[in-house]
Coordinates of C-alpha atoms in Angstrom, one line a residue:
X1 CA -3.7 -16.6 21.7
X2 CA -5.7 -13.6 23.2
X3 CA -4.1 -11.3 20.6
X4 CA -5.1 -13.7 17.8
X5 CA -8.7 -13.9 19.1
X6 CA -8.8 -10.1 19.2
X7 CA -7.6 -9.8 15.6
X8 CA -10.1 -12.5 14.5
X9 CA -12.9 -10.6 16.2
X10 CA -11.8 -7.3 14.6
X11 CA -11.7 -9.0 11.1
X12 CA -15.2 -10.4 11.7
X13 CA -16.6 -7.0 12.7
X14 CA -14.8 -5.4 9.6
X15 CA -16.5 -7.9 7.3
X16 CA -19.9 -7.4 8.9
X17 CA -19.7 -3.6 8.5
X18 CA -18.3 -3.9 5.0
X19 CA -21.0 -6.3 3.9
X20 CA -23.8 -4.1 5.4
X21 CA -22.3 -1.0 3.7
X22 CA -22.1 -2.7 0.3
X23 CA -25.5 -4.3 0.3
X24 CA -27.7 -1.8 2.3
X25 CA -25.9 1.6 1.7
X26 CA -24.1 1.5 -1.6
X27 CA -27.2 1.1 -3.9
X28 CA -28.7 4.2 -2.4
X29 CA -25.7 6.5 -1.9
X30 CA -26.3 9.0 -4.7
X31 CA -30.1 9.0 -4.3
X32 CA -29.8 9.9 -0.7
X33 CA -27.1 12.5 -1.4
X34 CA -29.1 14.2 -4.2
X35 CA -32.3 14.4 -2.1
X36 CA -30.7 15.0 1.3
X37 CA -32.6 12.0 2.6
X38 CA -31.7 10.9 6.1
X39 CA -32.5 7.1 5.9
X40 CA -33.8 6.7 9.5
X41 CA -35.4 3.3 8.7
X42 CA -32.0 2.0 7.7
X43 CA -30.5 3.3 10.9
X44 CA -33.1 1.3 12.9
X45 CA -31.8 -1.7 11.0
X46 CA -28.2 -0.8 11.7
X47 CA -29.1 -0.9 15.4
X48 CA -30.0 -4.6 15.0
X49 CA -26.4 -5.2 13.7
X50 CA -24.9 -3.5 16.8
X51 CA -23.5 -0.6 14.9
X52 CA -25.3 2.0 17.0
X53 CA -24.3 0.8 20.4
X54 CA -20.7 -0.3 19.7
X55 CA -19.3 1.0 23.0
X56 CA -22.3 0.3 25.1
X57 CA -22.1 -2.6 27.5
X58 CA -24.2 -5.6 26.7
X59 CA -26.3 -5.1 29.9
X60 CA -27.7 -2.0 28.3
X61 CA -28.4 -3.6 25.0
X62 CA -25.1 -2.6 23.3
X63 CA -22.3 -4.6 21.6
X64 CA -19.9 -4.2 24.5
X65 CA -16.9 -3.5 22.3
X66 CA -14.0 -1.1 22.4
X67 CA -12.6 1.7 20.3
X68 CA -10.6 -0.5 17.9
X69 CA -13.8 -2.2 16.9
X70 CA -15.7 1.1 16.8
X71 CA -13.3 2.9 14.5
X72 CA -13.3 -0.2 12.2
X73 CA -17.1 0.0 11.9
X74 CA -17.0 3.8 11.0
X75 CA -14.1 3.3 8.6
X76 CA -15.9 0.6 6.6
X77 CA -19.1 2.5 6.4
X78 CA -17.3 5.7 5.4
X79 CA -15.5 3.9 2.6
X80 CA -18.9 3.6 1.0
X81 CA -20.7 6.7 2.3
X82 CA -19.3 9.5 4.5
X83 CA -22.8 10.8 5.4
X84 CA -23.8 7.5 7.0
X85 CA -20.4 7.2 8.7
X86 CA -20.8 10.7 10.1
X87 CA -24.3 9.9 11.5
X88 CA -23.0 6.6 13.1
X89 CA -20.1 8.5 14.6
X90 CA -22.3 11.3 16.1
X91 CA -24.9 8.8 17.4
X92 CA -22.3 6.6 19.2
X93 CA -19.6 9.1 20.3
X94 CA -21.7 12.1 21.3
X95 CA -25.2 11.5 22.5
X96 CA -25.0 7.8 23.5
X97 CA -21.5 8.0 24.9
X98 CA -22.3 11.1 27.0
X99 CA -25.1 9.3 28.7
X100 CA -22.9 6.2 29.1
X101 CA -20.1 8.2 30.7
X102 CA -22.0 10.7 32.8
X103 CA -25.5 9.4 33.2
X104 CA -27.0 8.0 36.4
X105 CA -27.8 4.3 36.5
X106 CA -31.5 5.2 36.1
X107 CA -30.7 7.3 33.0
X108 CA -28.6 4.6 31.5
X109 CA -31.3 2.0 32.0
X110 CA -33.9 4.4 30.5
X111 CA -32.0 5.6 27.4
X112 CA -29.1 3.3 26.4
X113 CA -31.2 0.3 25.4
X114 CA -33.2 2.4 23.0
X115 CA -30.2 4.2 21.6
X116 CA -27.9 1.1 21.4
X117 CA -30.5 -0.9 19.5
X118 CA -31.4 1.9 17.0
X119 CA -34.9 2.2 18.3
X120 CA -34.0 5.8 19.1
X121 CA -31.6 8.1 17.2
X122 CA -29.5 10.4 19.3
X123 CA -28.4 14.1 18.9
X124 CA -25.9 16.2 20.8
X125 CA -26.2 20.0 21.2
X126 CA -23.2 22.2 21.9
X127 CA -22.8 24.5 18.9
X128 CA -24.9 27.7 18.6
X129 CA -25.4 30.3 15.8
X130 CA -22.7 32.6 17.4
X131 CA -20.7 30.1 19.4
X132 CA -18.8 27.3 17.5
X133 CA -15.3 26.9 18.8
X134 CA -16.0 29.5 21.5
X135 CA -18.4 27.3 23.5
X136 CA -18.2 29.1 26.8
X137 CA -20.1 32.0 25.3
X138 CA -23.2 29.9 24.7
X139 CA -26.5 31.7 25.0
X140 CA -28.9 28.7 25.5
X141 CA -29.9 29.3 29.1
X142 CA -31.5 26.9 31.7
X143 CA -33.1 28.7 34.6
X144 CA -34.0 26.8 37.7
X145 CA -37.7 26.8 38.6
X146 CA -38.4 24.5 41.6
X147 CA -37.7 20.9 40.4
X148 CA -37.5 22.0 36.8
X149 CA -35.2 24.0 34.5
X150 CA -36.6 26.3 31.8
X151 CA -34.5 26.1 28.7
X152 CA -34.5 28.9 26.1
X153 CA -32.3 29.5 23.0
X154 CA -31.2 27.7 19.9
X155 CA -28.5 25.2 18.9
X156 CA -27.4 24.8 15.3
X157 CA -25.3 22.5 13.1
X158 CA -26.7 19.6 15.1
X159 CA -26.5 16.1 13.6
X160 CA -30.0 14.6 13.8
X161 CA -31.4 17.9 15.2
X162 CA -34.7 17.2 13.5
X163 CA -35.1 13.4 13.6
X164 CA -33.2 12.6 16.9
X165 CA -35.5 11.1 19.5
X166 CA -33.3 12.3 22.4
X167 CA -30.7 15.1 22.6
X168 CA -28.0 15.8 25.1
X169 CA -28.0 19.5 25.3
X170 CA -25.4 21.8 26.9
X171 CA -27.0 24.9 28.6
X172 CA -25.7 27.8 30.6
X173 CA -26.7 27.7 34.2
X174 CA -24.1 30.1 35.5
X175 CA -22.1 33.1 34.4
X176 CA -20.8 33.7 30.8
X177 CA -17.3 32.4 30.3
X178 CA -17.5 30.3 33.5
X179 CA -16.5 26.7 32.6
X180 CA -18.4 25.6 35.8
X181 CA -21.5 27.5 34.6
X182 CA -22.6 24.9 31.9
X183 CA -25.0 22.0 32.6
X184 CA -26.0 19.1 30.4
X185 CA -29.6 17.7 30.1
X186 CA -31.2 14.9 28.2
X187 CA -34.2 16.4 26.4
X188 CA -36.7 14.0 24.6
X189 CA -38.4 14.8 21.4
X190 CA -42.0 15.8 22.1
X191 CA -41.1 17.8 25.2
X192 CA -43.2 21.0 25.0
X193 CA -41.1 23.9 23.8
X194 CA -38.5 21.7 22.1
X195 CA -38.7 21.9 18.3
X196 CA -36.6 21.6 15.2
X197 CA -35.6 24.6 13.1
X198 CA -33.9 24.9 9.7
X199 CA -32.4 21.9 8.1
X200 CA -29.0 22.9 6.5
X201 CA -28.5 22.5 2.7
X202 CA -24.9 21.3 2.7
X203 CA -22.0 20.9 0.3
X204 CA -21.4 17.3 1.4
X205 CA -22.5 14.8 4.0
X206 CA -26.0 15.5 2.6
X207 CA -27.6 12.3 3.8
X208 CA -26.6 13.0 7.4
X209 CA -29.2 15.4 8.8
X210 CA -28.0 18.7 10.2
X211 CA -30.5 21.0 11.7
X212 CA -31.3 23.6 14.4
X213 CA -32.8 22.7 17.7
X214 CA -35.0 25.4 19.2
X215 CA -35.9 25.7 22.9
X216 CA -38.8 28.0 23.8
X217 CA -39.6 27.9 27.5
X218 CA -38.9 24.1 27.4
X219 CA -39.4 22.7 30.9
X220 CA -37.1 19.8 31.8
X221 CA -37.2 18.0 35.2
X222 CA -34.0 18.0 37.2
X223 CA -33.9 14.2 36.8
X224 CA -32.9 14.9 33.2
X225 CA -29.6 16.5 34.3
X226 CA -26.5 14.5 33.4
X227 CA -24.1 14.6 36.4
X228 CA -24.3 17.7 38.6
X229 CA -25.1 21.3 37.8
X230 CA -22.1 23.1 36.3
X231 CA -20.3 19.9 35.0
X232 CA -21.5 20.1 31.4
X233 CA -18.5 21.9 29.9
X234 CA -16.0 19.5 31.5
X235 CA -18.1 16.6 30.3
X236 CA -18.4 17.9 26.8
X237 CA -14.6 18.3 26.5
X238 CA -14.1 14.7 27.5
X239 CA -16.8 13.5 25.1
X240 CA -15.0 15.5 22.3
X241 CA -11.8 13.5 22.9
X242 CA -13.6 10.3 21.9
X243 CA -15.6 12.2 19.2
X244 CA -12.3 13.3 17.6
X245 CA -11.2 9.7 17.3
X246 CA -14.4 8.8 15.5
X247 CA -13.9 11.7 13.1
X248 CA -10.4 10.5 12.5
X249 CA -11.9 7.1 11.6
X250 CA -14.5 8.8 9.4
X251 CA -11.7 10.7 7.6
X252 CA -9.7 7.4 7.2
X253 CA -12.7 5.7 5.6
X254 CA -13.3 8.5 3.2
X255 CA -9.6 8.6 2.3
X256 CA -9.4 4.9 1.8
X257 CA -12.6 4.9 -0.4
X258 CA -11.1 7.6 -2.6
X259 CA -7.7 5.9 -2.7
X260 CA -9.1 2.5 -3.6
X261 CA -11.2 4.0 -6.4
X262 CA -8.2 5.8 -7.7
X263 CA -5.9 2.7 -7.8
X264 CA -8.6 0.7 -9.7
X265 CA -9.2 3.5 -12.1
X266 CA -5.5 4.2 -12.7
X267 CA -4.9 0.5 -13.6
X268 CA -7.9 0.5 -16.1
X269 CA -7.7 3.9 -17.7
X270 CA -5.4 4.1 -20.7
X271 CA -3.8 7.1 -22.3
X272 CA -1.0 7.1 -24.9
X273 CA -1.3 3.3 -25.2
X274 CA -0.8 2.3 -21.5
X275 CA -2.6 2.5 -18.2
X276 CA -2.2 5.9 -16.5
X277 CA -0.9 4.1 -13.4
X278 CA 2.4 3.6 -15.3
X279 CA 3.0 7.4 -15.6
X280 CA 5.1 8.7 -12.8
X281 CA 2.8 11.7 -12.2
X282 CA 0.0 9.3 -11.3
X283 CA 2.0 6.6 -9.5
X284 CA 3.6 9.2 -7.3
X285 CA 0.2 10.6 -6.3
X286 CA -0.9 7.1 -5.3
X287 CA 2.3 6.7 -3.3
X288 CA 1.6 9.9 -1.4
X289 CA -2.0 8.9 -0.8
X290 CA -1.0 5.5 0.5
X291 CA 1.6 6.9 2.8
X292 CA -0.6 9.6 4.3
X293 CA -3.4 7.0 4.8
X294 CA -1.1 4.7 6.6
X295 CA 0.1 7.4 8.9
X296 CA -3.5 8.5 9.6
X297 CA -4.4 4.9 10.5
X298 CA -1.5 4.5 12.9
X299 CA -2.4 7.7 14.7
X300 CA -6.0 6.8 14.9
X301 CA -5.3 3.3 16.1
X302 CA -2.9 4.7 18.7
X303 CA -5.6 7.1 20.0
X304 CA -8.1 4.2 20.2
X305 CA -5.6 2.1 22.2
X306 CA -5.1 4.9 24.7
X307 CA -8.9 5.4 25.0
X308 CA -9.4 1.7 25.6
X309 CA -6.8 1.8 28.4
X310 CA -8.4 4.8 29.9
X311 CA -5.2 6.7 29.5
X312 CA -4.7 10.4 28.7
X313 CA -5.8 10.8 25.1
X314 CA -6.4 14.5 24.4
X315 CA -3.2 15.2 22.5
X316 CA -3.2 12.1 20.4
X317 CA -6.9 12.3 19.6
X318 CA -6.4 15.9 18.4
X319 CA -3.4 14.8 16.3
X320 CA -5.3 11.9 14.8
X321 CA -8.3 14.0 14.0
X322 CA -6.2 16.8 12.5
X323 CA -3.9 14.7 10.4
X324 CA -6.6 12.2 9.2
X325 CA -9.1 14.9 8.3
X326 CA -6.5 16.9 6.3
X327 CA -5.4 13.7 4.6
X328 CA -9.0 12.9 3.6
X329 CA -9.2 16.3 1.8
X330 CA -5.8 15.9 0.2
X331 CA -6.5 12.3 -1.0
X332 CA -9.9 13.0 -2.3
X333 CA -8.7 16.1 -4.1
X334 CA -5.9 14.0 -5.8
X335 CA -8.5 11.3 -6.6
X336 CA -10.6 13.8 -8.6
X337 CA -7.4 14.8 -10.4
X338 CA -6.6 11.2 -11.3
X339 CA -10.0 10.6 -12.6
X340 CA -9.8 13.8 -14.7
X341 CA -13.0 14.9 -16.3
X342 CA -14.8 11.8 -15.1
X343 CA -13.9 12.7 -11.5
X344 CA -15.9 15.9 -11.8
X345 CA -19.1 14.0 -12.6
X346 CA -21.5 12.2 -10.3
X347 CA -21.2 9.0 -12.4
X348 CA -18.0 8.2 -10.4
X349 CA -17.6 8.1 -6.6
X350 CA -14.7 10.4 -6.1
X351 CA -16.6 13.7 -6.4
X352 CA -18.7 12.7 -3.4
X353 CA -15.6 11.7 -1.3
X354 CA -14.2 15.2 -2.3
X355 CA -17.4 17.0 -1.0
X356 CA -17.8 14.8 2.1
X357 CA -14.1 15.1 3.2
X358 CA -14.2 18.8 3.9
X359 CA -16.6 18.5 6.8
X360 CA -14.0 16.3 8.6
X361 CA -11.7 19.4 8.9
X362 CA -14.5 21.4 10.4
X363 CA -16.8 19.3 12.6
X364 CA -16.0 18.4 16.3
X365 CA -13.3 21.1 16.3
X366 CA -11.7 22.7 13.2
X367 CA -8.2 21.9 12.2
X368 CA -7.2 25.2 13.7
X369 CA -8.7 24.2 17.1
X370 CA -6.9 20.8 16.9
X371 CA -3.6 22.7 16.4
X372 CA -4.5 24.9 19.4
X373 CA -5.1 21.8 21.5
X374 CA -2.0 20.0 20.3
X375 CA 0.3 23.1 20.9
X376 CA -1.1 23.6 24.4
X377 CA -0.4 19.9 25.2
X378 CA 3.1 20.1 23.7
X379 CA 4.0 23.3 25.6
X380 CA 2.7 21.8 28.9
X381 CA 4.9 18.8 28.4
X382 CA 2.2 16.2 28.0

């Protein structure tokens, strides 16, 4: 009975996210993509539906749901628009979840209700111009000055780096290469010395804002520190476990969107007097797409199950992210091929799935980094 109720709830959440995506996102997808417009007003609206505080307990204004519901929301949105799916994932998994997991009760009361309801949009700053995967060489420094810390440096490739109302920022408070020398702070927009820099002009995910965050003698009170000094790197690695599950879900949604468009097109498009779906070259592509998508979903659901149970998830999360993201690229590439010349135009949806999919193999740890994580876990017998 409990299992049936959970399935019913999941289906209800799926239908809610699907309806929102089709009515509020789909009509604007290409307009937002072409103009690189980040639809912040629509995100405020999403907050009212509970999509921006999926994992946040109800006492802090959130939906109080788990990872199965969370990846379902991302998947349904990404089937329509990868950009919006990416922003939903970054807001929930990174900024909001970091405060939820490591913030004090006072910090949770202060920030989570605003973030969970969409009143505020969140950003999360780890990457720098010269430190992507090599995060322990970060150069953004926070120097102690009495009850304050003075932050200097720049973060880049930050989702919502310009429009985010609050950012969780990893800073170096200790020695270079010291995993205990990094500290996380919540920095609010409007804090003197905290400004936005260049907004990136991207291949895909163009409606999801990506920008620099610049810190120039930015004074942040010690009360803005998340956890204790020196815990930021360890916190960030734990946050990335959950973040990788969300990127797997994002990849799954993009792959499903491209696949469903391909199936429909292959049934309708005729060549040599019959639908192209009846040609083995096309039907075998669809078979491969369907199989890889199913495998990606099972891995992603497995990772979500471990996360819900608070069990060790690093290896499975990396596997899900790696496999699902590579699948999204493969499926969307095949989708363009199935559509032929039409697939290369902006009149059909698959060219956008194709462009959006590539980010999934790069963001929140490249495929190469995922293989590094997986191999380490395998060799250590986990």
